[in-house]
Amino acid sequence: DQQVKQNSPSLSVQEGRISILNCDYTNSMFDYFLWYKKYPAEGPTFLISISSIKDKNEDGRFTVFLNKSAKHLSLHIVPSQPGDSAVYFCAASGEYGNKLVFGAGTILRVKS
Amino acid sequence: GAGVSQSPSNKVTEKGKDVELRCDPISGHTALYWYRQSLGQGLEFLIYFQGNSAPDKSGLPSDRFSAERTGGSVSTLTIQRTQQEDSAVYLCASSLWDSTYQETQYFGPGTRLLVL
């Protein structure tokens, strides 16, 4: 049972435009959500997180939006840069303590 | 300061052999996690340590897998009698303990295990 789903395996965006990565979850007990970026042959790098008591968190070019009623979150990257090209993972915690439950990832390609 | 480090970075072994994977967490981080990513799959949780204790081992796939942590720091994941399906990237993460569970885990570069 996939409790965290990233339904888009890949996304291609032009440099300077907005990238929107989506994530859906099924477990209403999740209360903390994180986005990680992963380059090939490296470990995931933490990007941004959001608590379920908020609906938006912003850090520079990265903004995460949370819609609890829809069990949906999204990561916005504005403006997108070629260096943003990577695999982006959505993760959630709360139901099982500290354990993170990950989505399958979305490959983002930013074209220059 | 230094991030999470893992060794070896790559390991090739023959089916049936035992392997040990090592993780050095960020200094001061009391919580340590092991995950793995099989080819074409997402990251799956294996085991979690708080200090030297492992309150959650629910993700270990079989009794061939074990892990320990000593001195509240270094952790070793051991796979006995390796099978080809054990081939994966094994990732370690650490975090400061937060009783609200809303903590950020920081990952190491991983160990790429290939079982022939």
Coordinates of C-alpha atoms in Angstrom, one line a residue:
Chain A
D1 CA 0.0 0.0 0.0
Q2 CA 1.5 3.2 -1.2
Q3 CA 0.8 5.8 1.5
V4 CA 2.7 8.5 -0.2
K5 CA 2.3 8.9 -3.9
Q6 CA 4.1 11.0 -6.5
N7 CA 2.1 10.3 -9.6
S8 CA 4.3 12.1 -12.1
P9 CA 7.5 10.1 -12.8
S10 CA 9.1 13.0 -14.6
L11 CA 8.7 16.7 -15.3
S12 CA 10.4 18.9 -17.8
V13 CA 10.5 22.7 -17.4
Q14 CA 12.2 25.6 -19.1
E15 CA 14.9 27.5 -17.2
G16 CA 13.4 30.5 -15.4
R17 CA 9.9 29.1 -15.3
I18 CA 8.0 27.6 -12.3
S19 CA 8.4 23.9 -11.5
I20 CA 5.5 22.3 -9.6
L21 CA 6.0 18.9 -8.1
N22 CA 3.0 17.1 -6.5
C23 CA 2.5 14.6 -3.8
D24 CA -0.5 12.9 -2.4
Y25 CA -0.9 10.9 0.8
T26 CA -3.5 8.6 2.2
N27 CA -2.8 8.4 5.9
S28 CA -4.4 11.2 7.9
M29 CA -2.1 10.5 10.8
F30 CA 0.9 12.0 9.0
D31 CA 1.6 15.4 10.4
Y32 CA 5.0 16.4 9.1
F33 CA 6.1 16.5 5.4
L34 CA 9.5 16.9 3.8
W35 CA 10.9 17.3 0.4
Y36 CA 14.4 15.9 -0.5
K37 CA 16.4 16.3 -3.7
K38 CA 18.7 13.5 -4.9
Y39 CA 21.4 13.6 -7.5
P40 CA 22.7 10.4 -9.0
A41 CA 25.2 8.5 -6.7
E42 CA 24.5 10.8 -3.8
G43 CA 22.2 10.6 -0.8
P44 CA 19.0 12.7 -0.5
T45 CA 19.5 16.3 0.5
F46 CA 16.9 18.0 2.6
L47 CA 15.1 20.9 0.9
I48 CA 12.1 22.1 2.9
S49 CA 9.5 20.8 5.3
I50 CA 6.1 21.7 6.5
S51 CA 4.1 20.9 9.7
S52 CA 0.4 20.0 9.4
I53 CA -0.5 23.1 11.4
K54 CA 0.7 25.2 8.5
D55 CA -0.5 25.4 4.9
K56 CA 2.6 27.1 3.4
N57 CA 6.3 27.3 4.1
E58 CA 8.8 29.3 2.0
D59 CA 12.6 29.2 1.7
G60 CA 14.1 31.2 -1.0
R61 CA 13.1 29.8 -4.4
F62 CA 11.3 26.9 -2.7
T63 CA 7.7 26.9 -1.4
V64 CA 5.8 24.0 -0.1
F65 CA 2.0 24.1 0.0
L66 CA -0.1 21.7 2.1
N67 CA -3.8 21.0 1.6
K68 CA -4.8 18.7 4.5
S69 CA -8.4 18.3 3.4
A70 CA -7.2 17.0 0.0
K71 CA -4.2 15.2 1.5
H72 CA -2.1 16.9 -1.1
L73 CA 1.2 18.8 -1.0
S74 CA 3.2 20.5 -3.7
L75 CA 6.7 21.9 -4.1
H76 CA 7.1 25.1 -6.2
I77 CA 10.5 26.1 -7.5
V78 CA 10.6 29.6 -8.8
P79 CA 12.6 30.4 -10.9
S80 CA 13.8 27.0 -12.0
Q81 CA 17.5 26.6 -12.7
P82 CA 19.4 23.8 -14.6
G83 CA 21.1 22.9 -11.3
D84 CA 17.7 22.0 -10.0
S85 CA 17.6 18.9 -12.3
A86 CA 17.4 16.0 -9.9
V87 CA 15.0 13.4 -8.4
Y88 CA 12.7 14.9 -5.9
F89 CA 11.2 12.8 -3.1
C90 CA 8.2 13.6 -1.0
A91 CA 8.3 12.1 2.6
A92 CA 5.9 12.0 5.5
S93 CA 6.1 11.1 9.2
G94 CA 3.9 11.1 12.3
E95 CA 1.9 7.8 12.1
Y96 CA 4.9 5.6 12.8
G97 CA 6.9 7.9 15.0
N98 CA 10.0 9.2 13.4
K99 CA 10.0 6.8 10.4
L100 CA 9.8 8.5 7.1
V101 CA 7.5 7.1 4.4
F102 CA 8.7 8.1 0.9
G103 CA 7.1 8.6 -2.4
A104 CA 8.6 7.0 -5.5
G105 CA 10.2 10.3 -6.7
T106 CA 9.8 12.7 -9.6
I107 CA 12.6 13.3 -12.0
L108 CA 12.8 17.1 -12.7
R109 CA 14.7 18.3 -15.8
V110 CA 15.2 22.0 -16.2
K111 CA 16.2 22.9 -19.7
S112 CA 18.4 25.9 -20.5
Chain B
G1 CA 30.5 20.4 10.6
A2 CA 30.8 17.0 8.9
G3 CA 27.7 15.4 7.6
V4 CA 26.6 11.7 7.8
S5 CA 29.3 9.4 6.4
Q6 CA 29.0 5.9 5.2
S7 CA 31.4 3.2 4.3
P8 CA 32.1 1.5 2.0
S9 CA 30.7 3.6 -0.8
N10 CA 30.5 0.5 -3.0
K11 CA 30.5 -3.2 -2.1
V12 CA 30.4 -6.2 -4.5
T13 CA 30.0 -9.5 -2.8
E14 CA 29.1 -13.1 -3.8
K15 CA 25.8 -14.7 -2.9
G16 CA 25.9 -16.3 0.5
K17 CA 28.6 -14.0 2.0
D18 CA 28.1 -11.7 5.0
V19 CA 28.5 -7.9 4.6
E20 CA 28.9 -5.1 7.1
L21 CA 27.9 -1.5 6.3
R22 CA 28.9 1.4 8.5
C23 CA 27.3 4.7 9.3
D24 CA 28.8 7.7 11.2
P25 CA 26.0 10.1 12.1
I26 CA 26.3 13.8 12.5
S27 CA 28.0 14.6 15.8
G28 CA 25.4 15.1 18.5
H29 CA 22.5 13.5 16.6
T30 CA 20.9 11.0 18.9
A31 CA 18.6 9.4 16.3
L32 CA 19.9 7.2 13.5
Y33 CA 18.0 5.5 10.7
W34 CA 18.7 3.0 8.0
Y35 CA 16.8 2.9 4.7
R36 CA 17.4 1.2 1.4
Q37 CA 16.5 2.0 -2.2
S38 CA 16.3 -1.0 -4.5
L39 CA 16.5 -0.4 -8.3
G40 CA 13.5 1.5 -9.5
Q41 CA 12.0 1.7 -6.0
G42 CA 11.5 4.5 -3.5
L43 CA 13.3 4.6 -0.2
E44 CA 12.1 2.0 2.4
F45 CA 12.6 2.2 6.1
L46 CA 14.7 -0.6 7.8
I47 CA 15.4 0.3 11.4
Y48 CA 15.6 3.3 13.8
F49 CA 17.9 3.9 16.8
Q50 CA 17.4 6.3 19.6
G51 CA 20.8 6.3 21.4
N52 CA 21.9 2.6 21.4
S53 CA 18.4 1.2 21.5
A54 CA 16.3 0.2 18.4
P55 CA 12.7 1.0 19.2
D56 CA 11.6 0.2 15.7
K57 CA 13.0 -2.7 13.7
S58 CA 9.8 -3.2 11.7
G59 CA 11.4 -2.6 8.3
L60 CA 14.1 -5.3 8.5
P61 CA 13.2 -7.7 5.6
S62 CA 14.4 -10.9 7.3
D63 CA 16.3 -12.3 10.2
R64 CA 19.4 -12.2 7.9
F65 CA 19.5 -8.4 8.6
S66 CA 20.6 -7.0 11.9
A67 CA 22.0 -3.7 13.1
E68 CA 23.7 -2.3 16.2
R69 CA 24.8 1.1 17.4
T70 CA 27.5 1.6 20.0
G71 CA 28.3 4.7 22.1
G72 CA 25.3 6.5 20.7
S73 CA 27.3 7.1 17.6
V74 CA 28.5 4.7 14.9
S75 CA 26.0 2.1 13.6
T76 CA 26.7 -1.1 11.6
L77 CA 24.1 -2.9 9.4
T78 CA 25.0 -6.5 8.9
I79 CA 23.5 -8.7 6.2
Q80 CA 24.2 -12.4 6.6
R81 CA 24.1 -14.9 3.8
T82 CA 23.5 -12.2 1.2
Q83 CA 21.0 -12.9 -1.6
Q84 CA 20.8 -11.2 -5.0
E85 CA 17.6 -9.4 -3.9
D86 CA 19.6 -7.6 -1.2
S87 CA 21.3 -5.6 -4.0
A88 CA 20.4 -2.0 -3.3
V89 CA 21.6 1.4 -2.1
Y90 CA 21.7 1.4 1.7
L91 CA 21.2 4.9 3.2
C92 CA 21.8 6.1 6.7
A93 CA 20.3 9.2 8.2
S94 CA 20.6 11.0 11.5
S95 CA 18.6 13.6 13.4
L96 CA 18.3 15.5 16.6
W97 CA 15.7 13.8 18.8
D98 CA 12.4 15.6 18.8
S99 CA 9.6 14.1 20.8
T100 CA 7.0 15.7 18.5
Y101 CA 8.4 13.5 15.7
Q102 CA 8.7 16.6 13.6
E103 CA 12.4 16.4 13.0
T104 CA 14.6 16.6 9.9
Q105 CA 16.6 13.6 8.9
Y106 CA 19.9 14.2 7.1
F107 CA 21.2 11.5 4.8
G108 CA 24.6 10.1 4.1
P109 CA 25.8 9.3 0.5
G110 CA 24.8 5.6 0.8
T111 CA 26.5 2.3 0.2
R112 CA 25.8 0.6 -3.1
L113 CA 25.6 -3.1 -2.5
L114 CA 25.8 -5.6 -5.4
V115 CA 25.3 -9.3 -4.7
L116 CA 26.5 -11.5 -7.6

